[in-house]
Amino acid sequence: GSLTYRYDSVEYAAAGYRMVYQGTPTIPIGGRDLPAGHSPWFSLLVAAPSYWALGREPGNPIYAVTLIAVAGILFAFGTGASVSGMAGGSAAVLCVLATSGYRTWGREITTDAPTAALFLAAAWFYVRQEGKALPDVRLLAGAGVATGLATAFRSSSAIAALPFILLLLRRGWARIPAAWLAVLLPVALASAADATYNVRVFGSPFRNSYHFWTAVPYDYFHLTFSSIYFVDNVMQLRAAGGLALLALGLTGLLVLKRLKPGTPVDRGGVRAVWFYAAVAGGPLALLHLFFFYPDGRYFMPVVGLLAAACGAVAGALLPRRWHWLGAVALTIVLATAIRHRATH
């Protein structure tokens, strides 16, 4: 079938299943109920509702994961389209679909594809807000919800709020409480929930399931993060498509810079999407370049943002009279993908 199983996906699914049918987020091991190897929020917010709505079939959460992943693709389209029209949106989607990670992890019951999708959602909200003269609390609240959910799934995703914090400070909106609440309250709630769970289960807000199950290396910072992992992680980033997208995007930016000043290009929109990709994705990439466990899936949010940013640049460089080519290319790719899924 199209659904594959890994240890993480089995655990996320099992925790959600037991929440619905046994009232506990633990997993049974050797006759004992023990804490799951990850925080319970993905299982609570994604897996458990799937079992509640669809029944006891173990693979049911994949439907929710796939829907979230598809929503992420739509947000990528929206980001590219906001900057450079149909061509930009189509190019952004094609860039996202060209990366192996989104296609692979969109078929897994894990946090990887949903987290990447939430980063793409936050990027869309950022680009939309950047183009407005006044803060739009609805856009900021949408960004806050996306960032808060991503933080609940993976605590490192709180970095997705940083571009909004800088935006509020840079635009002189720092004295508008509603704007700060919209952006930061969901992230604060997710972080507080995580800390509370850690205190109740592991005795400290600074210890979590990773310390419980894999004390080595997590009890030792120099084993968890080190320069000795750098090369392996760069190779994972390259395999995930991150380096190719970065090179492609920077080349496009250089070409865009050399265009005549009168050329009808939304340079502000291009700057906004690349700023978000750099400020939200850059620190996240840097963190995982030194992480002890090399795996391309950790770079999925970064790669997704780069894909959306590349799409925006590609659309900006394509003359308006040729924008229909983007829609045609996207239609062909999606039709081919649907046909392939229907026959395999």
mmCIF file of C-alpha atoms in Angstrom, residues 71 74-76 78-80 82 117-132 134-149 160 163-164 167 171 173 182-183 272-273 276 305:
data_model
loop_
_atom_site.group_PDB
_atom_site.id
_atom_site.type_symbol
_atom_site.label_atom_id
_atom_site.label_comp_id
_atom_site.label_asym_id
_atom_site.label_seq_id
_atom_site.Cartn_x
_atom_site.Cartn_y
_atom_site.Cartn_z
ATOM 1 C CA ALA A 71 -3.150 22.427 2.823
ATOM 2 C CA LEU A 74 -2.119 25.324 -1.125
ATOM 3 C CA PHE A 75 -0.374 27.790 1.185
ATOM 4 C CA ALA A 76 2.783 27.458 -0.917
ATOM 5 C CA GLY A 78 -0.853 31.248 -2.164
ATOM 6 C CA THR A 79 2.548 32.590 -1.149
ATOM 7 C CA GLY A 80 3.954 32.394 -4.661
ATOM 8 C CA SER A 82 0.671 36.708 -3.707
ATOM 9 C CA ALA A 117 2.864 22.624 6.048
ATOM 10 C CA LEU A 118 2.405 24.880 9.090
ATOM 11 C CA PHE A 119 5.621 26.740 8.247
ATOM 12 C CA LEU A 120 4.268 27.297 4.739
ATOM 13 C CA ALA A 121 1.033 28.607 6.250
ATOM 14 C CA ALA A 122 2.936 31.018 8.491
ATOM 15 C CA ALA A 123 4.935 32.234 5.476
ATOM 16 C CA TRP A 124 1.706 33.001 3.602
ATOM 17 C CA PHE A 125 0.353 34.989 6.545
ATOM 18 C CA TYR A 126 3.648 36.864 6.776
ATOM 19 C CA VAL A 127 3.730 37.856 3.105
ATOM 20 C CA ARG A 128 0.111 39.012 3.292
ATOM 21 C CA GLN A 129 0.755 41.078 6.420
ATOM 22 C CA GLU A 130 3.978 42.572 5.055
ATOM 23 C CA GLY A 131 2.018 44.176 2.236
ATOM 24 C CA LYS A 132 -0.365 46.024 4.585
ATOM 25 C CA LEU A 134 -1.511 48.463 9.438
ATOM 26 C CA PRO A 135 -1.459 45.247 11.446
ATOM 27 C CA ASP A 136 -4.256 42.862 10.497
ATOM 28 C CA VAL A 137 -5.057 40.946 13.670
ATOM 29 C CA ARG A 138 -6.787 38.207 11.676
ATOM 30 C CA LEU A 139 -3.652 37.514 9.663
ATOM 31 C CA LEU A 140 -1.474 37.684 12.760
ATOM 32 C CA ALA A 141 -3.840 35.355 14.627
ATOM 33 C CA GLY A 142 -3.730 32.884 11.742
ATOM 34 C CA ALA A 143 0.041 33.005 11.852
ATOM 35 C CA GLY A 144 -0.030 32.547 15.616
ATOM 36 C CA VAL A 145 -2.248 29.466 15.358
ATOM 37 C CA ALA A 146 -0.023 27.940 12.665
ATOM 38 C CA THR A 147 3.114 28.644 14.684
ATOM 39 C CA GLY A 148 1.516 27.432 17.911
ATOM 40 C CA LEU A 149 0.487 24.125 16.348
ATOM 41 C CA ALA A 160 8.545 30.473 13.056
ATOM 42 C CA PRO A 163 9.861 37.061 11.616
ATOM 43 C CA PHE A 164 6.554 38.351 12.998
ATOM 44 C CA LEU A 167 7.951 42.812 11.747
ATOM 45 C CA ARG A 171 6.950 48.662 11.545
ATOM 46 C CA TRP A 173 3.547 48.234 15.940
ATOM 47 C CA ALA A 182 -2.240 37.171 18.234
ATOM 48 C CA VAL A 183 1.320 36.162 17.359
ATOM 49 C CA ALA A 272 9.202 39.408 2.206
ATOM 50 C CA VAL A 273 9.069 35.717 1.308
ATOM 51 C CA TYR A 276 10.686 34.849 6.180
ATOM 52 C CA LEU A 305 10.112 27.658 2.653
#
